[in-house]
Short mmCIF file of C-alpha atoms in Angstrom, two decimals:
data_model
loop_
_atom_site.label_atom_id
_atom_site.label_comp_id
_atom_site.label_asym_id
_atom_site.label_seq_id
_atom_site.Cartn_x
_atom_site.Cartn_y
_atom_site.Cartn_z
CA MET C 1 90.20 116.19 -273.74
CA ASN C 2 88.65 113.21 -272.03
CA ARG C 3 89.76 111.78 -268.70
CA ARG C 4 91.78 108.93 -270.18
CA LEU C 5 93.78 111.24 -272.43
CA PHE C 6 94.36 113.62 -269.52
CA LEU C 7 95.68 110.87 -267.24
CA ARG C 8 97.96 109.48 -269.98
CA ARG C 9 99.47 112.91 -270.68
CA LEU C 10 99.87 113.62 -266.98
CA GLY C 11 101.69 110.29 -266.54
CA SER C 12 104.09 110.87 -269.38
CA LEU C 13 104.76 114.42 -268.16
CA LEU C 14 105.62 113.18 -264.67
CA LEU C 15 107.88 110.46 -266.08
CA SER C 16 109.74 112.88 -268.33
CA LEU C 17 110.24 115.28 -265.39
CA GLY C 18 111.09 112.59 -262.84
CA GLY C 19 113.81 110.83 -264.84
CA PRO C 20 116.24 113.77 -265.12
CA LEU C 21 115.45 114.83 -261.52
CA ALA C 22 116.37 111.38 -260.21
CA LEU C 23 119.61 111.49 -262.21
CA LEU C 24 120.38 114.90 -260.75
CA ARG C 25 119.84 113.78 -257.19
CA ARG C 26 121.88 110.56 -257.21
CA PRO C 27 125.42 111.99 -257.27
CA ALA C 28 124.58 114.33 -254.40
CA ALA C 29 123.33 111.48 -252.22
CA ALA C 30 126.39 109.34 -253.05
CA SER C 31 128.82 112.08 -252.04
CA VAL C 32 127.18 112.41 -248.62
CA GLU C 33 127.41 108.69 -247.98
CA GLY C 34 130.93 108.33 -249.34
CA GLY C 35 132.44 110.98 -247.11
CA LYS C 36 135.90 110.69 -248.65
CA GLY C 37 137.75 111.75 -251.71
CA GLY C 38 137.20 115.43 -251.05
CA GLY C 39 133.74 115.08 -249.54
CA THR C 40 132.90 116.29 -246.05
CA PRO C 41 134.18 113.85 -243.43
CA PHE C 42 131.92 112.54 -240.70
CA TYR C 43 134.03 112.38 -237.57
CA GLY C 44 134.01 109.67 -234.93
CA MET C 45 136.26 108.28 -232.23
CA GLY C 46 137.25 104.76 -231.26
CA VAL C 47 138.16 103.68 -227.74
CA ASP C 48 139.87 100.36 -227.00
CA ILE C 49 139.10 99.52 -223.36
CA ASP C 50 141.82 96.84 -223.30
CA LYS C 51 144.47 99.45 -224.02
CA CYS C 52 143.48 102.14 -221.53
CA ILE C 53 145.89 102.31 -218.59
CA GLY C 54 144.03 105.06 -216.74
CA CYS C 55 146.97 107.47 -216.75
CA ALA C 56 144.63 110.49 -217.08
CA LYS C 57 146.89 112.16 -219.66
CA CYS C 58 143.83 112.67 -221.86
CA MET C 59 141.96 114.46 -219.09
CA ASP C 60 144.90 116.77 -218.39
CA ALA C 61 145.50 117.51 -222.07
CA CYS C 62 141.81 118.24 -222.64
CA LYS C 63 141.73 120.71 -219.76
CA ILE C 64 144.84 122.49 -221.05
CA GLU C 65 143.83 122.53 -224.70
CA ASN C 66 140.26 123.72 -224.14
CA ASP C 67 140.61 125.93 -221.05
CA VAL C 68 138.29 123.70 -219.05
CA PRO C 69 138.05 124.97 -215.45
CA PRO C 70 140.54 123.16 -213.19
CA GLU C 71 138.03 121.99 -210.56
CA PRO C 72 137.72 118.20 -210.55
CA PHE C 73 134.06 118.22 -211.54
CA PHE C 74 134.29 120.06 -214.87
CA PHE C 75 135.33 117.69 -217.64
CA ARG C 76 134.96 117.44 -221.37
CA THR C 77 136.46 113.98 -221.17
CA TRP C 78 136.94 111.80 -218.12
CA VAL C 79 137.96 108.24 -217.31
CA GLU C 80 135.85 105.94 -215.17
CA ARG C 81 137.34 103.06 -213.23
CA TYR C 82 135.04 100.07 -213.09
CA ILE C 83 135.60 97.48 -210.40
CA VAL C 84 133.45 94.35 -210.52
CA GLN C 85 133.70 92.79 -207.08
CA ARG C 86 133.55 89.13 -206.13
CA ASP C 87 130.15 89.70 -204.57
CA SER C 88 129.12 91.10 -208.02
CA ASN C 89 128.79 94.64 -206.75
CA VAL C 90 130.07 97.13 -209.29
CA THR C 91 131.97 100.21 -208.17
CA VAL C 92 132.42 103.07 -210.60
CA THR C 93 134.73 105.92 -209.73
CA SER C 94 136.00 108.79 -211.83
CA ILE C 95 139.77 108.63 -211.67
CA GLY C 96 141.34 111.92 -210.72
CA THR C 97 143.63 113.83 -213.02
CA ALA C 98 147.32 112.99 -212.88
CA THR C 99 147.86 115.96 -210.58
CA ASN C 100 144.90 115.05 -208.39
CA PRO C 101 144.63 111.25 -208.32
CA SER C 102 141.78 109.44 -206.62
CA THR C 103 142.47 106.81 -204.00
CA ASP C 104 141.59 103.14 -204.01
CA VAL C 105 138.07 102.39 -202.88
CA VAL C 106 138.04 98.59 -203.03
CA ALA C 107 140.55 96.24 -201.43
CA GLU C 108 142.39 94.26 -204.07
CA LYS C 109 141.23 90.91 -202.77
CA GLU C 110 137.61 91.92 -203.43
CA ILE C 111 138.24 92.58 -207.12
CA LEU C 112 136.93 90.10 -209.67
CA ARG C 113 137.82 92.18 -212.71
CA SER C 114 138.54 95.82 -213.28
CA PHE C 115 139.16 98.19 -216.16
CA PHE C 116 139.09 101.83 -217.22
CA VAL C 117 136.46 103.40 -219.49
CA PRO C 118 137.33 106.75 -221.09
CA LYS C 119 134.22 108.81 -221.73
CA LEU C 120 133.42 111.98 -223.62
CA CYS C 121 130.66 113.49 -225.73
CA ASN C 122 129.51 110.76 -228.11
CA GLN C 123 128.88 113.33 -230.87
CA CYS C 124 125.60 111.54 -231.58
CA ALA C 125 124.38 111.47 -235.15
CA ASN C 126 120.91 111.91 -233.65
CA PRO C 127 121.67 114.22 -230.73
CA PRO C 128 119.02 114.76 -228.03
CA CYS C 129 120.78 117.92 -226.80
CA VAL C 130 120.21 119.61 -230.17
CA GLN C 131 116.52 118.70 -230.10
CA VAL C 132 115.87 120.29 -226.71
CA CYS C 133 117.81 123.55 -227.12
CA PRO C 134 115.13 126.27 -227.11
CA VAL C 135 117.30 128.88 -228.86
CA GLY C 136 119.14 126.74 -231.40
CA ALA C 137 122.48 127.42 -229.73
CA THR C 138 123.66 123.82 -229.96
CA PHE C 139 123.81 122.29 -233.40
CA GLN C 140 125.47 119.64 -235.49
CA THR C 141 128.05 120.66 -238.07
CA GLU C 142 128.24 119.08 -241.50
CA ASP C 143 131.15 116.93 -240.39
CA GLY C 144 129.13 115.45 -237.55
CA VAL C 145 130.41 117.40 -234.55
CA VAL C 146 127.92 118.85 -232.08
CA LEU C 147 128.95 122.39 -231.13
CA VAL C 148 127.63 125.07 -228.77
CA ASP C 149 127.34 128.66 -229.95
CA ASP C 150 128.09 130.42 -226.68
CA LYS C 151 126.82 133.75 -228.01
CA ARG C 152 123.38 132.19 -228.41
CA CYS C 153 123.36 129.90 -225.37
CA ILE C 154 121.17 131.26 -222.56
CA GLY C 155 122.43 128.77 -219.97
CA CYS C 156 119.08 127.09 -219.40
CA CYS C 157 120.75 123.66 -218.90
CA TYR C 158 118.09 121.73 -220.85
CA CYS C 159 120.82 120.12 -222.94
CA ILE C 160 122.76 119.14 -219.82
CA GLN C 161 119.65 117.34 -218.59
CA ALA C 162 118.90 115.81 -221.97
CA CYS C 163 122.34 114.28 -222.56
CA PRO C 164 122.10 110.61 -221.57
CA TYR C 165 125.90 110.43 -221.21
CA GLY C 166 126.41 113.31 -218.80
CA ALA C 167 128.85 114.84 -221.26
CA ARG C 168 127.90 118.49 -220.74
CA TYR C 169 128.44 120.95 -217.92
CA LEU C 170 127.65 124.61 -217.32
CA HIS C 171 130.80 126.67 -217.68
CA PRO C 172 131.16 128.48 -214.34
CA GLU C 173 132.45 131.75 -215.83
CA ARG C 174 130.66 132.00 -219.18
CA LYS C 175 127.44 130.51 -217.75
CA THR C 176 126.91 128.64 -221.00
CA ALA C 177 126.80 124.94 -221.75
CA ASP C 178 130.19 123.45 -222.60
CA LYS C 179 131.21 120.06 -223.97
CA CYS C 180 133.73 118.14 -226.04
CA THR C 181 134.09 119.48 -229.58
CA PHE C 182 136.46 116.72 -230.77
CA CYS C 183 138.92 119.67 -230.49
CA TYR C 184 137.24 121.27 -233.49
CA HIS C 185 139.93 123.93 -233.71
CA ARG C 186 142.53 121.18 -234.05
CA ILE C 187 140.78 118.80 -236.44
CA SER C 188 139.90 121.69 -238.75
CA LYS C 189 143.66 122.28 -239.03
CA GLY C 190 144.41 118.63 -239.67
CA LEU C 191 145.65 117.89 -236.14
CA LEU C 192 144.35 115.13 -233.87
CA PRO C 193 142.17 115.93 -230.85
CA ALA C 194 144.40 116.61 -227.83
CA CYS C 195 143.32 113.46 -225.96
CA VAL C 196 144.14 111.27 -228.98
CA GLU C 197 147.45 113.07 -229.45
CA VAL C 198 148.68 112.38 -225.92
CA CYS C 199 147.21 108.90 -225.36
CA PRO C 200 150.35 106.80 -224.80
CA THR C 201 148.76 103.43 -225.65
CA GLN C 202 146.57 104.33 -228.63
CA ALA C 203 143.49 103.51 -226.59
CA ARG C 204 141.85 106.41 -228.41
CA VAL C 205 141.78 106.71 -232.19
CA PHE C 206 140.10 109.37 -234.27
CA GLY C 207 138.96 109.68 -237.85
CA ASP C 208 136.30 109.80 -240.51
CA VAL C 209 133.58 107.23 -239.83
CA ASN C 210 133.20 106.54 -243.56
CA SER C 211 136.90 106.25 -244.33
CA LEU C 212 138.00 102.82 -245.48
CA VAL C 213 141.62 103.08 -244.36
CA SER C 214 142.25 104.77 -241.01
CA PRO C 215 143.03 103.79 -237.44
CA LEU C 216 139.32 104.12 -236.71
CA ALA C 217 138.35 101.86 -239.60
CA ARG C 218 140.92 99.31 -238.44
CA LEU C 219 139.61 99.40 -234.86
CA LYS C 220 136.08 98.84 -236.12
CA ARG C 221 137.15 96.02 -238.41
CA MET C 222 139.31 94.12 -235.94
CA ASN C 223 137.19 94.30 -232.78
CA LYS C 224 133.74 93.64 -231.46
CA ILE C 225 132.32 97.12 -231.22
CA HIS C 226 129.67 98.52 -228.93
CA VAL C 227 128.35 102.02 -228.32
CA LEU C 228 126.97 103.41 -225.07
CA LYS C 229 123.19 103.27 -224.54
CA ALA C 230 122.49 102.08 -228.08
CA HIS C 231 118.82 101.54 -227.16
CA LEU C 232 118.27 105.30 -226.89
CA ASN C 233 118.70 105.62 -230.66
CA THR C 234 121.09 108.55 -230.34
CA GLU C 235 123.47 106.87 -232.81
CA PRO C 236 126.66 107.68 -230.88
CA LYS C 237 129.88 108.05 -232.85
CA VAL C 238 132.26 107.02 -230.08
CA TYR C 239 132.89 103.34 -230.73
CA TYR C 240 134.07 101.12 -227.87
CA ALA C 241 136.08 97.96 -228.43
CA ASN C 242 136.08 95.27 -225.72
CA LEU C 243 133.44 97.04 -223.67
CA ASP C 244 132.23 95.13 -220.62
CA GLY C 245 128.51 94.50 -220.18
CA GLU C 246 128.60 96.28 -216.82
CA VAL C 247 129.28 99.62 -218.53
CA LYS C 248 126.02 101.47 -218.83
CA MET U 1 82.53 163.46 -255.69
CA THR U 2 84.00 163.20 -252.21
CA SER U 3 87.17 161.32 -251.44
CA PRO U 4 86.52 157.83 -250.01
CA LEU U 5 88.77 158.82 -247.09
CA GLY U 6 86.47 161.72 -246.35
CA LYS U 7 83.82 159.32 -245.15
CA LEU U 8 86.15 157.74 -242.54
CA PRO U 9 86.21 159.23 -239.07
CA ASP U 10 89.42 161.10 -238.15
CA ALA U 11 90.19 158.60 -235.39
CA VAL U 12 90.42 155.74 -237.89
CA ILE U 13 92.71 157.71 -240.18
CA ARG U 14 95.03 158.55 -237.29
CA LEU U 15 95.04 154.91 -236.21
CA ALA U 16 95.82 153.85 -239.77
CA VAL U 17 98.77 156.25 -239.88
CA VAL U 18 100.11 154.78 -236.64
CA VAL U 19 99.68 151.22 -237.97
CA VAL U 20 101.42 152.09 -241.23
CA ILE U 21 104.33 153.68 -239.34
CA LEU U 22 104.60 150.66 -237.04
CA VAL U 23 104.59 148.17 -239.93
CA ALA U 24 107.07 150.24 -241.90
CA GLY U 25 109.23 150.50 -238.78
CA VAL U 26 109.26 146.73 -238.29
CA PHE U 27 110.23 146.17 -241.92
CA ALA U 28 112.93 148.84 -241.69
CA ALA U 29 114.31 147.28 -238.52
CA LEU U 30 114.27 143.82 -240.10
CA SER U 31 116.11 144.98 -243.19
CA ALA U 32 118.62 146.92 -241.08
CA LEU U 33 119.48 143.85 -238.96
CA PRO U 34 122.71 142.15 -240.02
CA PRO U 35 121.97 138.90 -241.85
CA GLU U 36 123.75 136.77 -239.16
CA LEU U 37 120.96 137.66 -236.74
CA LYS U 38 118.25 136.48 -239.09
CA ARG U 39 119.59 133.33 -240.73
CA SER U 40 120.49 130.35 -238.60
CA ASP U 41 122.89 128.95 -241.23
CA LEU U 42 124.95 132.16 -241.07
CA GLN U 43 124.81 132.14 -237.27
CA ARG U 44 126.15 128.60 -237.24
CA ALA U 45 128.83 129.37 -239.78
CA ALA U 46 129.95 132.23 -237.52
CA ALA U 47 129.92 129.93 -234.47
CA VAL U 48 131.93 127.28 -236.34
CA GLU U 49 134.37 130.00 -237.33
CA VAL U 50 134.77 131.10 -233.69
CA VAL U 51 135.29 127.55 -232.47
CA SER U 52 137.75 126.59 -235.19
CA SER U 53 139.86 129.71 -234.70
CA LEU U 54 140.64 128.92 -231.04
CA ASP U 55 144.31 128.62 -230.11
CA VAL U 56 146.04 125.28 -230.46
CA LYS U 57 148.19 124.36 -227.44
CA TYR U 58 149.45 120.88 -228.38
CA ALA U 59 151.52 121.12 -231.54
CA GLY U 60 151.32 117.43 -232.47
CA ALA U 61 154.21 114.98 -232.69
CA THR U 62 154.99 115.66 -236.36
CA ALA U 63 155.80 119.28 -235.49
CA CYS U 64 158.45 118.07 -233.01
CA PHE U 65 160.17 115.84 -235.57
CA ASP U 66 160.95 118.80 -237.81
CA CYS U 67 163.77 119.76 -235.44
CA HIS U 68 164.30 116.86 -233.02
CA ASP U 69 165.02 114.13 -235.53
CA ASP U 70 167.59 112.41 -233.27
CA GLN U 71 165.04 111.85 -230.53
CA TYR U 72 162.51 110.85 -233.19
CA THR U 73 164.79 108.14 -234.52
CA GLU U 74 165.62 106.88 -231.05
CA ARG U 75 162.02 106.86 -229.91
CA ASN U 76 160.87 105.04 -233.03
CA GLN U 77 163.06 102.06 -232.21
CA GLY U 78 161.92 101.58 -228.64
CA TYR U 79 158.86 100.63 -226.67
CA HIS U 80 157.77 104.27 -226.53
CA ARG U 81 157.51 104.52 -230.32
CA ASN U 82 153.79 105.25 -230.15
CA VAL U 83 153.98 107.71 -227.27
CA SER U 84 153.57 111.27 -228.45
CA CYS U 85 156.29 113.76 -227.38
CA GLU U 86 153.74 115.97 -225.66
CA THR U 87 152.43 113.10 -223.54
CA CYS U 88 155.48 113.61 -221.29
CA HIS U 89 156.78 117.04 -222.29
CA GLY U 90 153.43 118.83 -222.16
CA PRO U 91 151.85 121.26 -224.62
CA ALA U 92 154.51 122.65 -226.95
CA LYS U 93 152.82 124.89 -229.50
CA GLU U 94 154.38 127.94 -227.81
CA HIS U 95 157.77 126.26 -228.08
CA THR U 96 157.38 125.74 -231.83
CA LEU U 97 156.64 129.45 -232.26
CA ASN U 98 159.48 130.61 -230.02
CA PRO U 99 161.96 127.73 -229.70
CA ALA U 100 164.72 129.77 -228.08
CA ASP U 101 162.87 131.22 -225.12
CA ILE U 102 160.08 128.77 -224.30
CA LYS U 103 161.24 125.27 -223.39
CA PRO U 104 158.81 122.45 -222.60
CA PRO U 105 159.59 120.66 -219.33
CA ALA U 106 161.45 117.35 -219.30
CA PRO U 107 160.14 115.51 -216.23
CA ARG U 108 162.98 113.78 -214.40
CA ASP U 109 161.67 112.95 -210.97
CA ARG U 110 160.52 109.59 -209.72
CA GLN U 111 156.90 110.68 -209.38
CA PHE U 112 156.37 111.06 -213.12
CA CYS U 113 156.80 107.64 -214.72
CA PRO U 114 154.50 105.80 -212.24
CA THR U 115 151.60 107.85 -213.67
CA CYS U 116 151.56 105.13 -216.29
CA HIS U 117 153.80 102.41 -214.85
CA ALA U 118 152.73 102.03 -211.22
CA TYR U 119 150.85 98.83 -210.54
CA ASN U 120 147.10 99.28 -210.69
CA ALA U 121 144.68 96.36 -210.65
CA SER U 122 142.60 97.98 -213.40
CA ARG U 123 145.45 98.25 -215.89
CA PRO U 124 145.56 95.70 -218.71
CA ARG U 125 147.43 92.54 -217.74
CA GLY U 126 150.88 92.55 -219.30
CA PHE U 127 151.27 96.32 -219.39
CA PRO U 128 154.72 97.00 -217.84
CA GLN U 129 154.10 97.99 -214.23
CA ILE U 130 156.19 98.23 -211.10
CA ASN U 131 155.51 98.68 -207.44
CA PRO U 132 157.06 102.12 -206.78
CA VAL U 133 157.61 101.23 -203.11
CA THR U 134 159.80 98.20 -203.79
CA HIS U 135 161.26 98.99 -207.22
CA ASN U 136 164.71 100.48 -206.54
CA PRO U 137 163.45 102.94 -203.92
CA LEU U 138 164.58 106.56 -204.17
CA LYS U 139 166.40 106.01 -207.44
CA ALA U 140 165.29 108.24 -210.32
CA CYS U 141 163.80 106.22 -213.20
CA ILE U 142 166.10 107.81 -215.77
CA VAL U 143 169.21 106.48 -213.99
CA CYS U 144 168.44 103.04 -215.45
CA HIS U 145 165.86 103.67 -218.20
CA ARG U 146 166.28 106.05 -221.12
CA PRO U 147 162.84 107.62 -221.52
CA HIS U 148 163.12 107.78 -225.32
CA ASP U 149 164.11 104.11 -225.51
CA PRO U 150 163.13 102.52 -222.20
CA LYS U 151 164.83 99.17 -222.46
CA PRO U 152 165.30 97.26 -219.21
CA PRO U 153 168.71 98.25 -217.83
CA THR U 154 170.42 94.91 -218.39
CA VAL U 155 170.21 92.63 -221.38
CA PRO U 156 166.87 90.87 -220.89
CA SER U 157 167.33 87.68 -218.96
CA GLU U 158 166.72 84.70 -221.09
CA CYS U 159 163.03 84.01 -220.50
CA THR U 160 161.73 87.58 -220.50
CA ALA U 161 163.11 88.24 -223.95
CA CYS U 162 160.18 86.26 -225.32
CA HIS U 163 157.85 85.81 -222.35
CA GLY U 164 157.64 89.44 -221.32
CA GLU U 165 153.93 89.43 -220.58
CA ILE U 166 154.30 86.51 -218.15
CA GLU U 167 157.34 88.17 -216.58
CA ARG U 168 155.54 91.47 -216.06
CA THR U 169 152.51 89.69 -214.63
CA LYS U 170 154.70 87.64 -212.29
CA ALA U 171 156.65 90.76 -211.28
CA VAL U 172 153.69 92.16 -209.35
CA SER U 173 152.56 88.82 -207.91
CA PRO U 174 153.64 86.96 -204.76
CA HIS U 175 155.78 84.76 -207.03
CA ALA U 176 157.83 87.78 -208.13
CA LEU U 177 161.04 86.49 -206.57
CA LEU U 178 160.84 82.99 -208.04
CA GLU U 179 163.03 82.26 -211.04
CA CYS U 180 161.23 80.79 -214.04
CA THR U 181 163.47 77.74 -213.66
CA THR U 182 162.11 77.08 -210.17
CA CYS U 183 159.06 75.51 -211.80
CA HIS U 184 160.10 75.02 -215.45
CA VAL U 185 163.03 72.77 -216.38
CA THR U 186 164.29 74.35 -219.60
CA PRO U 187 166.49 72.43 -222.04
CA GLU U 188 169.19 74.47 -223.76
CA GLN U 189 167.66 73.49 -227.12
CA HIS U 190 164.49 75.48 -226.27
CA ARG U 191 166.40 78.65 -227.11
CA VAL U 192 167.17 77.38 -230.60
CA THR U 193 163.89 75.69 -231.51
CA PRO U 194 161.42 77.12 -229.02
CA ARG U 195 158.33 75.40 -230.40
CA THR U 196 159.66 71.88 -230.78
CA VAL U 197 161.62 71.63 -227.53
CA ARG U 198 159.56 73.00 -224.71
CA PRO U 199 160.28 73.61 -221.05
CA SER U 200 158.59 71.30 -218.58
CA LYS U 201 155.60 72.26 -216.51
CA PRO U 202 154.77 70.82 -213.10
CA VAL U 203 152.57 67.75 -213.45
CA ALA U 204 151.46 66.93 -209.92
CA ARG U 205 149.94 68.70 -206.94
CA GLU U 206 152.88 67.61 -204.87
CA PHE U 207 155.08 70.03 -206.82
CA CYS U 208 153.27 73.06 -205.42
CA GLY U 209 153.03 71.19 -202.13
CA GLN U 210 156.80 71.47 -201.71
CA CYS U 211 156.17 75.06 -200.61
CA HIS U 212 152.44 75.20 -199.95
CA GLY U 213 151.75 71.82 -198.27
CA THR U 214 151.31 71.69 -194.51
CA ALA U 215 154.32 69.38 -194.35
CA SER U 216 156.57 71.91 -196.05
CA LYS U 217 159.41 73.44 -194.06
CA VAL U 218 159.61 76.54 -196.31
CA PRO U 219 158.58 79.53 -194.19
CA GLY U 220 156.24 82.15 -195.65
CA PRO U 221 154.00 80.72 -198.39
CA PRO U 222 150.38 80.03 -197.41
CA LYS U 223 149.92 76.38 -196.40
CA ILE U 224 147.13 74.00 -197.33
CA ASP U 225 146.45 70.33 -196.62
CA LEU U 226 147.03 68.52 -199.91
CA ALA U 227 144.81 65.66 -198.82
CA THR U 228 141.69 67.76 -198.38
CA HIS U 229 142.24 70.95 -200.41
CA GLY U 230 140.91 71.24 -203.95
CA GLU U 231 139.39 67.75 -204.37
CA LYS U 232 140.35 66.13 -207.68
CA TYR U 233 141.77 69.26 -209.31
CA LEU U 234 145.34 70.20 -210.04
CA CYS U 235 146.57 73.42 -208.44
CA TRP U 236 146.80 75.41 -211.66
CA GLN U 237 143.24 74.63 -212.66
CA CYS U 238 142.17 77.19 -210.03
CA HIS U 239 145.32 79.26 -209.37
CA TYR U 240 147.15 81.00 -212.23
CA SER U 241 150.71 80.28 -211.14
CA HIS U 242 152.16 83.52 -212.50
CA MET U 243 149.56 85.55 -210.58
CA PRO U 244 148.12 83.29 -207.87
CA GLU U 245 145.06 85.24 -206.83
CA VAL U 246 144.59 83.64 -203.42
CA HIS U 247 147.47 85.16 -201.52
CA TYR U 248 145.56 87.15 -198.96
CA GLU U 249 144.52 84.68 -196.30
#
């Protein structure tokens, strides 16, 4: 066999192997991208800033549903009140829960514009917390939710440091990292996350990112959408409508 | 012929036995370990199982409608149609499991509704808000407003039926006590053909000057000198009349 014959046979062998393989792979890839019609969903949340009234019902419901410690510095979701003042100073305060409201910090005549920003774990598609966990205790599920395995977590707090959104805290009793799970125990039963369930103005909507017809799809179609800290390439899946440029 | 082992010193053979036992022990231990400790996909599946089997506390609005269809129908016709039952009544999963003994609370006191409806400068403009200090003090909200269908207590006065956002903005402004007709002359026909026959709007600075000019005899409103204040501009090019911002000086 000379070299030319060898190369020709090798080429035809590769082609005959590659064709069927490519055919085999295509349906699999399509089902991941489609994410509907029986495929695994890829969950995300939408937040419409113009609808949030800062009533803190979401914060209360989250604490009840997920047994988050009652102290006002442990939150899986929280609402920030932004006040842009006439002298262009920006004041950001975390509003208290309904049972423990915060007081006004800026006199009304100083306010240029003001609004509430609900925040929670962004359930990043490219999560920095998962990358830094030394024991693999935090991971991303198939449906795009970042969870913490508290049997594996050693409480080293690397993930709390790595999260650019400050969405994690160390649970004071379990001594493990804790964060929003999109109420995984609810969504796996077909219920809405507790914060979305109780939001009185539909400022929060929840659904499959790839779905074509859902409140989330509608929010993304009808509004200008922004995500928090897009430049960090974390690919957050909490989509904000009508977000002000002052929100970092 | 001697055995090849016979040439090795005893110490090496003993060491080899120890090494073999150690290696065999490690393999035995590895095979005895449950698979969840060795494979991260099984570990994660177990963790997902733990997280998804946690107790649900909020039952979700559809669970409520199975029994409370009267309230469902009433709520669906009013402004609270998109407010979930558990937003006000609290988590009710326990109640769905044991409806007779466990009752969710029905908040009735005056502190509750202002959680959403008290005036707050950060709330979206047009969202119905009141000043709890001045709005019918000491009267419980539910005396006038049905929570499941919170219509205003009287038939809406003529302008607010359509111009609710302006009314609610004005209601928390210094102009709260002014009737719409103080500034807008409204022909009767406007109610029939609202877009073709429109109410008037003030056209001159002197209109606002009736109350706000230094020459005005009306006590209370802030006074300015029409001759020097605001140059060439009309009042409402700087001040939104339904929420005049400059009311502090």
